[in-house]
Short mmCIF file of C-alpha atoms and ligand atoms in Angstrom, two decimals:
data_model
loop_
_atom_site.label_atom_id
_atom_site.label_comp_id
_atom_site.label_asym_id
_atom_site.label_seq_id
_atom_site.Cartn_x
_atom_site.Cartn_y
_atom_site.Cartn_z
CA MET A 9 -4.45 -274.63 -69.72
CA ALA A 10 -7.95 -275.86 -69.10
CA LYS A 11 -10.46 -273.21 -67.53
CA PHE A 12 -12.90 -273.27 -65.01
CA TYR A 13 -15.23 -270.48 -63.98
CA VAL A 14 -17.71 -270.92 -60.99
CA THR A 15 -19.96 -268.39 -59.64
CA THR A 16 -22.33 -268.18 -56.33
CA PRO A 17 -25.55 -266.17 -56.46
CA ILE A 18 -24.98 -262.58 -55.50
CA TYR A 19 -26.49 -262.05 -52.20
CA TYR A 20 -29.23 -259.45 -51.47
CA VAL A 21 -27.83 -256.81 -49.13
CA ASN A 22 -30.98 -256.62 -47.09
CA ASP A 23 -30.22 -259.53 -44.78
CA GLU A 24 -27.31 -260.52 -42.59
CA PRO A 25 -25.06 -263.35 -43.95
CA HIS A 26 -26.30 -266.59 -42.66
CA LEU A 27 -25.49 -270.49 -42.97
CA GLY A 28 -27.44 -270.93 -46.15
CA HIS A 29 -25.43 -268.19 -47.83
CA ALA A 30 -22.33 -269.67 -46.40
CA TYR A 31 -23.08 -272.93 -47.68
CA THR A 32 -23.20 -272.04 -51.36
CA THR A 33 -20.11 -269.67 -50.89
CA VAL A 34 -18.12 -272.69 -49.20
CA LEU A 35 -19.28 -275.04 -52.01
CA ALA A 36 -18.02 -272.69 -54.69
CA ASP A 37 -14.71 -272.30 -52.82
CA VAL A 38 -14.20 -275.95 -52.46
CA LEU A 39 -14.57 -276.52 -56.18
CA ALA A 40 -12.72 -273.66 -56.96
CA ARG A 41 -9.77 -274.84 -54.91
CA TYR A 42 -10.13 -278.29 -56.17
CA HIS A 43 -9.93 -277.14 -59.76
CA ARG A 44 -6.99 -275.20 -59.03
CA HIS A 45 -5.14 -278.28 -57.56
CA MET A 46 -6.14 -280.16 -61.01
CA GLY A 47 -3.97 -277.50 -62.61
CA GLU A 48 -6.75 -275.45 -64.28
CA GLU A 49 -6.98 -271.71 -64.54
CA VAL A 50 -9.89 -270.82 -62.26
CA ILE A 51 -12.01 -267.72 -61.72
CA PHE A 52 -14.24 -267.93 -58.99
CA LEU A 53 -16.84 -264.98 -58.60
CA THR A 54 -18.99 -264.01 -55.60
CA GLY A 55 -20.27 -260.66 -54.32
CA THR A 56 -23.71 -258.62 -53.67
CA ASP A 57 -26.86 -257.82 -55.16
CA GLU A 58 -27.68 -254.18 -54.41
CA HIS A 59 -30.46 -252.83 -56.24
CA GLY A 60 -34.21 -253.14 -56.27
CA GLN A 61 -37.05 -252.65 -53.60
CA LYS A 62 -36.20 -254.93 -50.90
CA VAL A 63 -32.82 -253.19 -50.54
CA GLN A 64 -34.34 -249.63 -50.92
CA GLN A 65 -36.91 -250.80 -48.13
CA ALA A 66 -34.34 -251.95 -45.92
CA ALA A 67 -32.14 -248.98 -46.29
CA ASP A 68 -35.40 -246.73 -45.67
CA ALA A 69 -36.03 -248.53 -42.60
CA ARG A 70 -32.72 -247.86 -41.26
CA GLY A 71 -33.10 -244.32 -42.33
CA MET A 72 -29.92 -244.51 -44.48
CA ASP A 73 -28.90 -243.67 -47.99
CA PRO A 74 -29.08 -246.80 -50.09
CA GLN A 75 -25.48 -246.75 -51.06
CA ALA A 76 -24.32 -246.20 -47.53
CA HIS A 77 -26.51 -249.04 -46.55
CA CYS A 78 -25.18 -251.33 -49.29
CA ASP A 79 -21.48 -250.34 -48.43
CA GLU A 80 -21.90 -251.56 -44.86
CA LEU A 81 -23.91 -254.99 -45.74
CA SER A 82 -21.61 -255.78 -48.72
CA GLU A 83 -18.66 -255.41 -46.31
CA ARG A 84 -20.07 -257.66 -43.77
CA PHE A 85 -20.71 -260.50 -46.19
CA ALA A 86 -17.16 -259.91 -47.46
CA ALA A 87 -15.90 -260.08 -43.83
CA VAL A 88 -17.72 -263.38 -43.39
CA TRP A 89 -16.04 -264.88 -46.54
CA GLU A 90 -12.84 -263.88 -45.19
CA ARG A 91 -13.23 -265.56 -41.97
CA LEU A 92 -14.53 -268.64 -43.83
CA GLY A 93 -11.27 -268.77 -45.92
CA ILE A 94 -13.21 -267.84 -49.14
CA SER A 95 -10.71 -267.55 -52.17
CA HIS A 96 -12.83 -265.62 -54.73
CA ASP A 97 -10.82 -263.83 -57.54
CA PHE A 98 -13.30 -261.04 -57.65
CA TYR A 99 -16.04 -259.79 -55.43
CA ILE A 100 -18.64 -258.04 -57.53
CA ARG A 101 -21.20 -255.44 -56.25
CA THR A 102 -24.07 -254.44 -58.64
CA THR A 103 -23.63 -250.75 -57.60
CA MET A 104 -20.22 -250.71 -59.37
CA LYS A 105 -20.45 -248.55 -62.20
CA GLU A 106 -18.75 -250.66 -64.56
CA HIS A 107 -21.42 -253.35 -63.86
CA GLY A 108 -24.14 -250.82 -64.52
CA ASN A 109 -22.29 -249.96 -67.91
CA VAL A 110 -22.51 -253.45 -69.09
CA VAL A 111 -26.15 -253.68 -68.07
CA ARG A 112 -26.85 -250.57 -69.99
CA ARG A 113 -24.93 -251.78 -72.91
CA ILE A 114 -26.76 -255.07 -73.30
CA LEU A 115 -30.05 -253.44 -72.65
CA SER A 116 -29.36 -250.96 -75.49
CA GLU A 117 -28.58 -253.90 -77.78
CA LEU A 118 -31.54 -255.78 -77.15
CA TRP A 119 -33.57 -252.66 -77.73
CA ASP A 120 -31.87 -251.85 -80.81
CA ARG A 121 -32.71 -255.35 -82.22
CA GLY A 122 -36.35 -255.25 -81.01
CA GLU A 123 -35.80 -257.84 -78.34
CA ILE A 124 -37.54 -255.42 -75.92
CA TYR A 125 -40.61 -253.56 -76.48
CA ALA A 126 -43.04 -251.36 -74.49
CA ASP A 127 -46.65 -252.19 -73.48
CA ASP A 128 -49.14 -251.58 -70.66
CA TYR A 129 -49.12 -253.89 -67.94
CA GLU A 130 -51.49 -254.69 -65.19
CA GLY A 131 -51.55 -257.41 -62.58
CA TRP A 132 -50.91 -258.23 -58.98
CA TYR A 133 -47.53 -256.80 -57.66
CA ASP A 134 -45.68 -258.87 -54.95
CA VAL A 135 -43.64 -256.05 -53.55
CA SER A 136 -41.25 -258.33 -51.33
CA GLU A 137 -40.69 -260.59 -54.38
CA GLU A 138 -40.73 -257.90 -56.94
CA ARG A 139 -42.85 -260.10 -59.30
CA PHE A 140 -46.23 -259.64 -60.93
CA PHE A 141 -48.89 -262.35 -60.46
CA THR A 142 -51.95 -262.75 -62.54
CA GLU A 143 -55.46 -263.15 -60.89
CA LYS A 144 -55.23 -266.97 -61.33
CA GLU A 145 -51.91 -267.31 -59.70
CA LEU A 146 -53.16 -265.82 -56.53
CA VAL A 147 -53.78 -268.02 -53.65
CA ASP A 148 -56.46 -266.47 -51.38
CA GLY A 149 -55.81 -263.24 -52.58
CA LYS A 150 -51.95 -263.44 -52.03
CA SER A 151 -48.99 -264.16 -53.84
CA PRO A 152 -48.01 -268.05 -54.24
CA ALA A 153 -45.47 -267.37 -51.37
CA GLY A 154 -48.23 -265.96 -49.20
CA ASN A 155 -47.21 -262.31 -49.65
CA GLU A 156 -49.47 -259.18 -49.85
CA VAL A 157 -50.14 -257.91 -53.30
CA VAL A 158 -51.36 -254.78 -54.69
CA PHE A 159 -52.84 -254.13 -58.02
CA LEU A 160 -50.96 -252.15 -60.50
CA ARG A 161 -51.26 -250.77 -64.21
CA GLU A 162 -48.39 -249.18 -65.75
CA LYS A 163 -46.49 -248.79 -69.08
CA SER A 164 -43.55 -251.39 -68.92
CA TYR A 165 -40.88 -252.58 -70.87
CA PHE A 166 -40.91 -256.33 -71.77
CA PHE A 167 -38.15 -258.66 -72.96
CA ARG A 168 -39.29 -261.20 -75.67
CA MET A 169 -38.66 -264.16 -73.22
CA GLY A 170 -41.44 -266.17 -74.73
CA LYS A 171 -40.12 -266.55 -78.20
CA TYR A 172 -37.20 -268.68 -76.87
CA GLN A 173 -39.36 -271.22 -75.13
CA GLN A 174 -38.85 -274.03 -77.39
CA GLN A 175 -35.19 -273.32 -77.89
CA LEU A 176 -34.62 -273.50 -74.10
CA ILE A 177 -36.64 -276.75 -74.03
CA ASP A 178 -34.50 -278.21 -76.70
CA HIS A 179 -31.44 -276.96 -74.84
CA ILE A 180 -32.38 -278.48 -71.73
CA GLU A 181 -33.49 -281.99 -73.35
CA ALA A 182 -30.16 -282.04 -75.42
CA ASN A 183 -27.67 -281.11 -72.62
CA PRO A 184 -28.13 -283.45 -69.47
CA ASP A 185 -25.37 -281.50 -67.66
CA PHE A 186 -27.28 -277.89 -68.18
CA ILE A 187 -29.32 -278.26 -65.02
CA VAL A 188 -28.41 -280.69 -62.38
CA PRO A 189 -29.60 -282.58 -60.25
CA LYS A 190 -31.76 -284.18 -62.97
CA LYS A 191 -35.08 -283.70 -60.75
CA ARG A 192 -34.46 -279.67 -60.99
CA ALA A 193 -34.11 -280.00 -65.00
CA ASN A 194 -37.55 -281.91 -64.83
CA GLU A 195 -38.98 -279.10 -62.77
CA VAL A 196 -37.85 -276.71 -65.17
CA LEU A 197 -39.56 -278.79 -68.12
CA GLY A 198 -42.57 -279.09 -66.20
CA PHE A 199 -42.74 -275.17 -65.73
CA LEU A 200 -42.25 -274.84 -69.46
CA LYS A 201 -45.27 -276.93 -70.47
CA GLN A 202 -47.28 -273.74 -69.81
CA LYS A 203 -46.78 -271.00 -72.33
CA LEU A 204 -43.79 -268.78 -71.45
CA GLY A 205 -44.66 -265.22 -71.37
CA ASP A 206 -42.45 -262.03 -71.94
CA LEU A 207 -40.65 -260.65 -69.07
CA CYS A 208 -41.33 -257.48 -67.50
CA ILE A 209 -37.76 -255.79 -67.24
CA SER A 210 -38.75 -252.32 -66.04
CA ARG A 211 -39.81 -250.45 -62.86
CA PRO A 212 -40.97 -247.03 -63.07
CA LYS A 213 -38.52 -244.63 -61.00
CA ALA A 214 -41.45 -242.89 -59.47
CA ARG A 215 -41.93 -246.22 -57.58
CA LEU A 216 -38.44 -247.26 -57.34
CA SER A 217 -35.57 -245.16 -57.78
CA TRP A 218 -32.78 -247.68 -56.54
CA GLY A 219 -31.69 -249.24 -59.91
CA ILE A 220 -30.05 -248.96 -63.20
CA PRO A 221 -31.78 -246.53 -65.54
CA LEU A 222 -32.90 -248.08 -68.63
CA PRO A 223 -30.72 -246.42 -71.43
CA PHE A 224 -33.88 -245.90 -73.76
CA ASP A 225 -36.08 -244.47 -71.03
CA GLU A 226 -34.60 -242.80 -68.16
CA ASP A 227 -37.94 -242.74 -66.34
CA TYR A 228 -37.57 -246.43 -65.61
CA VAL A 229 -35.00 -248.57 -63.74
CA CYS A 230 -33.99 -252.14 -64.66
CA TYR A 231 -35.77 -254.91 -62.98
CA VAL A 232 -33.27 -256.35 -60.36
CA TRP A 233 -33.06 -259.90 -61.55
CA PHE A 234 -32.24 -258.73 -65.05
CA ASP A 235 -29.61 -256.43 -63.59
CA ALA A 236 -28.26 -259.10 -61.04
CA LEU A 237 -27.95 -262.15 -63.53
CA LEU A 238 -25.69 -259.97 -65.71
CA ASN A 239 -23.05 -260.01 -62.97
CA TYR A 240 -21.98 -263.37 -64.03
CA TYR A 241 -20.86 -261.88 -67.29
CA SER A 242 -19.93 -258.40 -66.42
CA GLY A 243 -17.48 -259.43 -63.71
CA LEU A 244 -15.28 -260.92 -66.24
CA GLY A 245 -14.89 -257.75 -67.99
CA PHE A 246 -13.86 -255.34 -65.39
CA GLY A 247 -12.81 -257.53 -62.21
CA PHE A 248 -9.36 -258.31 -63.56
CA ASP A 249 -6.20 -256.55 -64.56
CA ASP A 250 -7.09 -257.83 -68.25
CA ASP A 251 -10.62 -258.58 -69.79
CA ARG A 252 -11.31 -262.18 -68.95
CA SER A 253 -14.52 -262.42 -70.91
CA ASP A 254 -12.76 -265.36 -72.60
CA PHE A 255 -13.88 -267.26 -69.59
CA TRP A 256 -17.48 -267.26 -70.57
CA PRO A 257 -19.54 -269.04 -70.73
CA ALA A 258 -19.39 -270.04 -66.93
CA ASP A 259 -18.68 -273.75 -66.39
CA LEU A 260 -20.86 -273.78 -63.06
CA HIS A 261 -23.38 -271.30 -61.59
CA LEU A 262 -24.01 -272.71 -58.11
CA ILE A 263 -27.51 -271.63 -56.81
CA GLY A 264 -30.06 -272.82 -54.03
CA LYS A 265 -33.28 -274.31 -55.52
CA ASP A 266 -35.37 -271.26 -54.41
CA ILE A 267 -33.77 -269.33 -57.54
CA LEU A 268 -34.09 -271.85 -60.05
CA THR A 269 -36.66 -270.21 -62.48
CA THR A 270 -34.68 -267.21 -62.55
CA HIS A 271 -31.16 -269.12 -63.41
CA ALA A 272 -32.88 -271.63 -65.65
CA VAL A 273 -35.39 -269.75 -67.40
CA TYR A 274 -34.71 -265.90 -67.33
CA TRP A 275 -31.06 -265.99 -67.48
CA PRO A 276 -30.64 -268.56 -70.39
CA THR A 277 -33.45 -266.70 -72.43
CA MET A 278 -31.77 -263.29 -71.82
CA LEU A 279 -28.30 -264.81 -73.18
CA MET A 280 -30.33 -266.18 -76.19
CA GLY A 281 -31.86 -262.69 -76.70
CA ALA A 282 -28.14 -261.31 -76.56
CA ALA A 283 -26.73 -264.24 -78.68
CA MET A 284 -24.26 -265.19 -76.12
CA PRO A 285 -23.42 -268.80 -75.29
CA LEU A 286 -25.14 -270.56 -72.40
CA PRO A 287 -23.55 -271.68 -68.97
CA LYS A 288 -22.45 -275.17 -69.06
CA THR A 289 -24.06 -276.14 -65.66
CA ILE A 290 -26.56 -274.63 -63.30
CA LEU A 291 -26.38 -276.81 -60.03
CA ALA A 292 -29.45 -276.24 -57.71
CA HIS A 293 -28.72 -277.50 -54.26
CA GLY A 294 -31.09 -278.05 -51.44
CA TRP A 295 -31.84 -276.18 -48.29
CA TRP A 296 -30.41 -276.31 -44.83
CA MET A 297 -33.08 -277.19 -42.46
CA PHE A 298 -33.37 -276.82 -38.63
CA GLY A 299 -35.54 -279.76 -37.70
CA GLU A 300 -37.96 -279.78 -40.65
CA GLN A 301 -38.00 -276.15 -41.16
CA LYS A 302 -36.13 -273.97 -43.69
CA MET A 303 -33.57 -271.56 -42.14
CA SER A 304 -35.11 -268.05 -42.70
CA LYS A 305 -34.88 -264.73 -41.21
CA SER A 306 -38.60 -264.31 -40.79
CA LYS A 307 -38.57 -267.72 -38.53
CA GLY A 308 -36.12 -266.37 -36.55
CA ASN A 309 -33.83 -269.70 -36.56
CA VAL A 310 -30.94 -268.44 -38.71
CA VAL A 311 -27.55 -269.60 -37.51
CA LYS A 312 -24.85 -267.18 -37.81
CA PRO A 313 -21.82 -269.15 -39.51
CA LEU A 314 -19.79 -266.99 -37.18
CA ASP A 315 -21.18 -268.47 -34.25
CA THR A 316 -20.25 -272.18 -35.04
CA MET A 317 -17.03 -270.99 -36.51
CA ASP A 318 -16.14 -269.47 -33.13
CA LEU A 319 -16.99 -272.65 -31.30
CA TYR A 320 -15.44 -275.44 -33.59
CA GLY A 321 -13.03 -273.55 -36.04
CA ARG A 322 -13.76 -272.65 -39.71
CA ASP A 323 -12.41 -275.87 -41.14
CA ILE A 324 -14.67 -278.04 -39.02
CA LEU A 325 -17.60 -276.02 -40.21
CA ARG A 326 -16.46 -276.27 -43.86
CA TYR A 327 -15.76 -280.01 -43.54
CA PHE A 328 -19.25 -280.46 -41.84
CA LEU A 329 -21.11 -278.47 -44.47
CA MET A 330 -19.43 -280.28 -47.50
CA ARG A 331 -19.69 -283.78 -45.80
CA GLU A 332 -23.22 -283.72 -44.56
CA MET A 333 -24.99 -282.32 -47.73
CA THR A 334 -25.26 -284.22 -51.24
CA PRO A 335 -25.64 -281.04 -53.62
CA GLY A 336 -29.39 -281.48 -54.52
CA SER A 337 -30.83 -282.81 -51.41
CA ASP A 338 -31.79 -280.85 -48.26
CA SER A 339 -29.79 -281.51 -45.13
CA ASN A 340 -30.28 -281.00 -41.42
CA PHE A 341 -27.86 -278.64 -39.56
CA SER A 342 -27.31 -279.31 -35.85
CA GLN A 343 -24.54 -279.05 -33.46
CA ASP A 344 -24.93 -282.49 -32.48
CA LEU A 345 -24.20 -283.44 -36.12
CA ILE A 346 -21.09 -281.10 -36.35
CA VAL A 347 -19.55 -282.77 -33.11
CA GLU A 348 -20.30 -286.20 -34.23
CA ARG A 349 -18.55 -285.95 -37.65
CA ASN A 350 -15.71 -284.07 -36.01
CA ASN A 351 -15.17 -286.71 -33.05
CA SER A 352 -15.79 -289.89 -35.51
CA GLU A 353 -14.27 -288.75 -38.55
CA LEU A 354 -11.68 -286.37 -38.08
CA SER A 355 -10.55 -287.00 -34.47
CA ASN A 356 -10.84 -290.69 -34.40
CA ASP A 357 -9.63 -291.47 -37.92
CA LEU A 358 -7.57 -288.88 -39.37
CA GLY A 359 -6.18 -287.03 -36.27
CA ASN A 360 -5.57 -290.30 -34.57
CA GLY A 361 -3.57 -291.86 -37.44
CA LEU A 362 -1.57 -288.67 -37.85
CA ASN A 363 -0.81 -288.50 -34.20
CA ARG A 364 0.43 -292.14 -33.84
CA VAL A 365 2.69 -291.89 -36.93
CA THR A 366 4.29 -288.53 -35.98
CA LYS A 367 4.84 -289.53 -32.18
CA LEU A 368 6.63 -292.91 -33.14
CA VAL A 369 8.79 -291.25 -35.47
CA GLU A 370 9.67 -288.53 -33.00
CA LYS A 371 10.49 -291.00 -30.21
CA HIS A 372 12.17 -293.91 -31.96
CA PHE A 373 13.64 -292.01 -35.13
CA GLU A 374 14.68 -288.59 -33.76
CA SER A 375 11.93 -286.91 -35.92
CA ALA A 376 13.46 -287.78 -39.10
CA LEU A 377 11.30 -290.06 -41.37
CA PRO A 378 12.90 -293.52 -42.00
CA GLY A 379 12.87 -294.89 -45.65
CA PRO A 380 10.32 -297.32 -47.04
CA GLY A 381 12.24 -300.57 -46.74
CA GLU A 382 10.69 -303.74 -48.23
CA GLU A 383 7.11 -303.75 -49.33
CA GLY A 384 4.73 -306.55 -48.53
CA ASP A 385 1.04 -307.08 -49.33
CA PRO A 386 -0.10 -304.48 -46.63
CA GLU A 387 1.96 -302.04 -48.28
CA LYS A 388 0.83 -302.52 -51.80
CA ASP A 389 -2.68 -302.50 -50.46
CA LEU A 390 -2.19 -299.32 -48.85
CA LYS A 391 -0.55 -297.80 -52.20
CA ALA A 392 -3.44 -299.00 -54.18
CA ALA A 393 -5.80 -297.38 -51.84
CA ALA A 394 -4.19 -294.04 -52.18
CA THR A 395 -4.40 -294.33 -56.03
CA LEU A 396 -7.96 -295.30 -55.56
CA ALA A 397 -8.65 -292.27 -53.50
CA ALA A 398 -6.76 -289.71 -55.61
CA ASP A 399 -8.79 -291.04 -58.60
CA GLY A 400 -12.08 -291.14 -56.69
CA VAL A 401 -11.70 -287.39 -55.63
CA ASP A 402 -10.96 -286.47 -59.14
CA ARG A 403 -13.91 -288.12 -60.50
CA GLU A 404 -16.24 -286.84 -57.68
CA VAL A 405 -14.93 -283.18 -58.07
CA ARG A 406 -15.80 -283.43 -61.83
CA ASN A 407 -19.30 -284.38 -60.92
CA TYR A 408 -19.60 -281.54 -58.35
CA HIS A 409 -19.73 -283.91 -55.30
CA PRO A 410 -17.50 -282.58 -52.66
CA ASN A 411 -19.36 -285.04 -50.41
CA GLY A 412 -18.19 -287.89 -52.55
CA ALA A 413 -14.73 -286.49 -52.45
CA ILE A 414 -14.45 -286.43 -48.77
CA ARG A 415 -15.93 -289.94 -48.76
CA GLU A 416 -12.98 -291.24 -50.94
CA ALA A 417 -10.27 -289.18 -48.96
CA MET A 418 -11.52 -290.61 -45.71
CA GLU A 419 -11.70 -294.03 -46.99
CA LEU A 420 -7.76 -293.67 -47.31
CA SER A 421 -7.59 -292.16 -43.82
CA ARG A 422 -9.46 -295.42 -42.53
CA ALA A 423 -7.10 -297.72 -44.49
CA VAL A 424 -4.11 -295.89 -42.87
CA ASN A 425 -5.32 -296.80 -39.27
CA ARG A 426 -6.40 -300.62 -40.71
CA TYR A 427 -2.65 -300.62 -41.96
CA LEU A 428 -1.13 -299.58 -38.82
CA GLU A 429 -3.21 -302.25 -36.81
CA VAL A 430 -2.03 -304.72 -39.02
CA ARG A 431 1.69 -303.84 -39.02
CA ALA A 432 1.57 -302.60 -35.21
CA PRO A 433 4.79 -300.50 -35.45
CA TRP A 434 4.63 -299.60 -31.64
CA LYS A 435 5.10 -303.37 -31.13
CA ALA A 436 7.53 -304.15 -34.21
CA ILE A 437 9.81 -301.35 -33.09
CA LYS A 438 11.19 -303.62 -30.45
CA GLU A 439 12.09 -306.52 -32.65
CA ASP A 440 12.60 -305.28 -36.11
CA ARG A 441 13.41 -301.40 -36.23
CA ASP A 442 13.73 -301.24 -39.98
CA ALA A 443 10.38 -303.02 -40.64
CA ALA A 444 8.74 -300.41 -38.19
CA GLY A 445 10.60 -297.79 -39.79
CA GLY A 446 9.09 -298.81 -43.25
CA THR A 447 5.69 -299.17 -41.86
CA LEU A 448 5.72 -295.42 -40.49
CA TYR A 449 6.92 -294.28 -44.02
CA HIS A 450 4.01 -295.64 -45.81
CA ALA A 451 1.52 -294.48 -43.18
CA ALA A 452 3.03 -290.82 -43.38
CA GLU A 453 3.03 -291.11 -47.23
CA ALA A 454 -0.67 -292.34 -47.22
CA LEU A 455 -1.70 -289.38 -44.73
CA ARG A 456 0.08 -286.97 -46.58
CA ILE A 457 -1.83 -287.78 -49.76
CA VAL A 458 -5.08 -287.62 -47.66
CA GLY A 459 -3.84 -284.18 -46.53
CA VAL A 460 -3.37 -283.23 -50.16
CA LEU A 461 -6.90 -284.52 -51.16
CA LEU A 462 -8.60 -282.72 -48.31
CA HIS A 463 -7.00 -279.52 -48.64
CA ALA A 464 -9.56 -277.89 -50.63
CA VAL A 465 -12.05 -278.52 -47.77
CA MET A 466 -9.89 -277.84 -44.83
CA PRO A 467 -7.04 -275.43 -45.92
CA ASP A 468 -5.78 -274.72 -42.59
CA LYS A 469 -5.78 -278.17 -41.06
CA CYS A 470 -4.56 -279.92 -44.02
CA GLY A 471 -1.81 -277.42 -44.31
CA GLU A 472 -0.95 -278.09 -40.67
CA LEU A 473 -1.00 -281.80 -41.41
CA LEU A 474 1.36 -281.56 -44.25
CA SER A 475 3.60 -279.49 -42.43
CA ARG A 476 4.05 -281.81 -39.46
CA LEU A 477 5.11 -284.38 -42.22
CA GLY A 478 7.56 -282.02 -43.38
CA ARG A 479 5.92 -280.75 -46.40
CA PRO A 480 4.89 -277.28 -47.41
CA SER A 481 1.43 -276.33 -46.15
CA GLU A 482 0.12 -275.30 -49.64
CA PRO A 483 0.43 -278.56 -51.87
CA ALA A 484 1.52 -278.41 -55.39
CA ASP A 485 -1.08 -279.61 -57.98
CA PHE A 486 -2.33 -282.92 -57.60
CA ALA A 487 -0.25 -284.41 -60.70
CA SER A 488 2.62 -283.96 -58.58
CA SER A 489 1.24 -284.03 -55.00
CA ALA A 490 -1.49 -286.47 -55.14
CA ARG A 491 0.78 -289.68 -56.36
CA TRP A 492 2.78 -292.01 -53.99
CA GLY A 493 6.43 -291.41 -53.34
CA ILE A 494 6.94 -287.78 -52.70
CA LEU A 495 8.21 -288.07 -48.92
CA GLN A 496 11.62 -288.68 -48.61
CA ALA A 497 13.64 -290.68 -46.10
CA GLY A 498 15.18 -287.96 -43.43
CA SER A 499 12.08 -285.51 -43.95
CA PRO A 500 11.59 -283.88 -40.54
CA ILE A 501 8.37 -284.92 -38.93
CA HIS A 502 6.94 -283.32 -35.76
CA SER A 503 3.80 -284.03 -33.64
CA GLY A 504 1.72 -281.27 -31.87
CA ASP A 505 -1.59 -280.75 -30.01
CA PRO A 506 -4.37 -282.92 -31.51
CA LEU A 507 -5.01 -281.62 -35.00
CA PHE A 508 -8.94 -282.50 -34.69
CA PRO A 509 -9.65 -282.04 -30.85
CA ARG A 510 -12.92 -284.05 -29.88
CA PHE A 511 -15.72 -281.70 -28.88
CA GLU A 512 -18.31 -282.50 -26.02
CA LEU A 513 -21.74 -281.03 -26.42
CA GLU A 514 -23.25 -279.75 -23.24
CA LYS A 515 -26.42 -281.22 -22.52
CA GLU A 516 -29.10 -278.99 -21.25
N1 MSP B 621 -29.84 -261.75 -54.83
C1 MSP B 621 -30.55 -263.06 -55.22
C2 MSP B 621 -29.48 -263.86 -56.03
C3 MSP B 621 -29.22 -263.28 -57.32
S1 MSP B 621 -28.07 -264.14 -58.37
C4 MSP B 621 -27.94 -263.22 -59.78
C5 MSP B 621 -30.76 -264.00 -54.04
N2 MSP B 621 -30.04 -263.77 -52.75
S2 MSP B 621 -30.25 -264.19 -51.37
O1 MSP B 621 -29.35 -263.38 -50.56
O2 MSP B 621 -31.53 -264.36 -51.17
O3 MSP B 621 -29.27 -265.57 -51.66
C6 MSP B 621 -30.08 -266.57 -52.05
C7 MSP B 621 -29.26 -267.97 -51.82
O4 MSP B 621 -28.68 -268.04 -50.71
C8 MSP B 621 -29.80 -269.06 -52.26
O5 MSP B 621 -29.94 -269.25 -53.65
C9 MSP B 621 -28.88 -270.19 -51.83
O6 MSP B 621 -27.55 -270.30 -52.55
C10 MSP B 621 -28.55 -269.65 -50.31
N3 MSP B 621 -29.50 -269.85 -49.17
C11 MSP B 621 -30.26 -268.99 -48.74
N4 MSP B 621 -31.04 -269.74 -47.56
C12 MSP B 621 -30.51 -271.23 -47.90
C13 MSP B 621 -30.84 -272.14 -46.96
N5 MSP B 621 -31.70 -272.25 -45.78
N6 MSP B 621 -30.08 -273.18 -47.36
C14 MSP B 621 -29.25 -273.43 -48.21
N7 MSP B 621 -28.91 -272.38 -49.08
C15 MSP B 621 -29.90 -271.32 -49.21
O7 MSP B 621 -31.78 -264.73 -54.15
#
């Protein structure tokens, strides 16, 4: 069985979960669900990043023990994922002792092989980014991100990142799928035009105690990124009943473009140093913006995903997030857009088609699906549209474009409505009951396929759609459920409240 291993970044527990985190996590969830439908064995990993200065400061600010603070915040993320219907297979936390053991084992191996060395280090330290900058890199006495910096000189441990510079360039150039979209690969290649230095991987315990102690010098803790990136590997070893390290390398690391360098430079060189295979694809998506601004806590325009979920339901939010953003580009988030997508695509197209078909079967066929009857051109066209949609979804998912998959599925939903207009079963029923029945069969079967194809995006809504058509709410894999001819004559059909109610936006 083919394997698929997908990850999200592990989120810092110094912040409340917000829409940006939710997007990456829903994207991973939708891709994981699609790959399960494709009959693959899937591991989907998410979790929280709990060490480092920012977390320690957040705990201090609340007057809390850092572990207690982490437990609380990590649980908050997990609770949001639960409400969003996230189907991760393991929830990793970097304060888990098994993770720490893996980090220390790999550090020891790198140390023994001379991949890590000690040296004096001096430079300008950005506390909030936990990174050193050289004098030249400072902008008006501040870090490039605009944060305050302090001058520090201390013994440090370094990973020999620089020696892998050419190997990394070669790998990126030889593997067009390694960093996508392409503009992000080019950005990394641009960054690699300058000489790549070694990576400081230690923080003195005297300054920062909240971390994993270095196995070869207990006066230091491990740099938080070195610790965090290893979650992608460590989780496979201890998160499951059996060791699932056979899932390494990951098929897909999903990240926001803000953390490209750590994932596309630090992480692969770390793996090279450890003589481990590199992930197949790193996909850096864009940002959700409000108006022209990136959402951020400091700007105070964070949208709590819970709030939009309360208003519209989780599946509508999932649909919107997946439909609106092409992975790679930035997108705007607004309530108007959610309402518009819901009303025009989900209510008018899909919900309306389902409503017409189920109501007519209830009214004229005692809620039992009629047989397909004879096929004319419109029926053949509809079947062709269904095949096209199923193939299109498969292709788009393999390209990691859930928005494309949605487009393909919604194309079929529109084809159903066009088909119904052509055959007009509500009129035909008076003259030719068999023909009208055949039309309803075809429309129902096509809608069933739409439900199967969108199930990964809207598991609740599509589950309900399928059950109204007499099918189990959890579809079997695509090979047996996304093809034509599953619905049988006599299958019980029932209508209900509109599956996708329209929303009106209150105008201020
Ligand atoms: N802890 C690190 C990641 C370590 S992974 C080994 C981290 N955490 S974070 O909490 O800051 O989360 C960053 C991620 O959240 C981004 O990469 C992105 O996936 C998501 N987003 C945060 N804000 C976002 C937007 N405004 N828009 C889209 N996604 C964004 O960095």
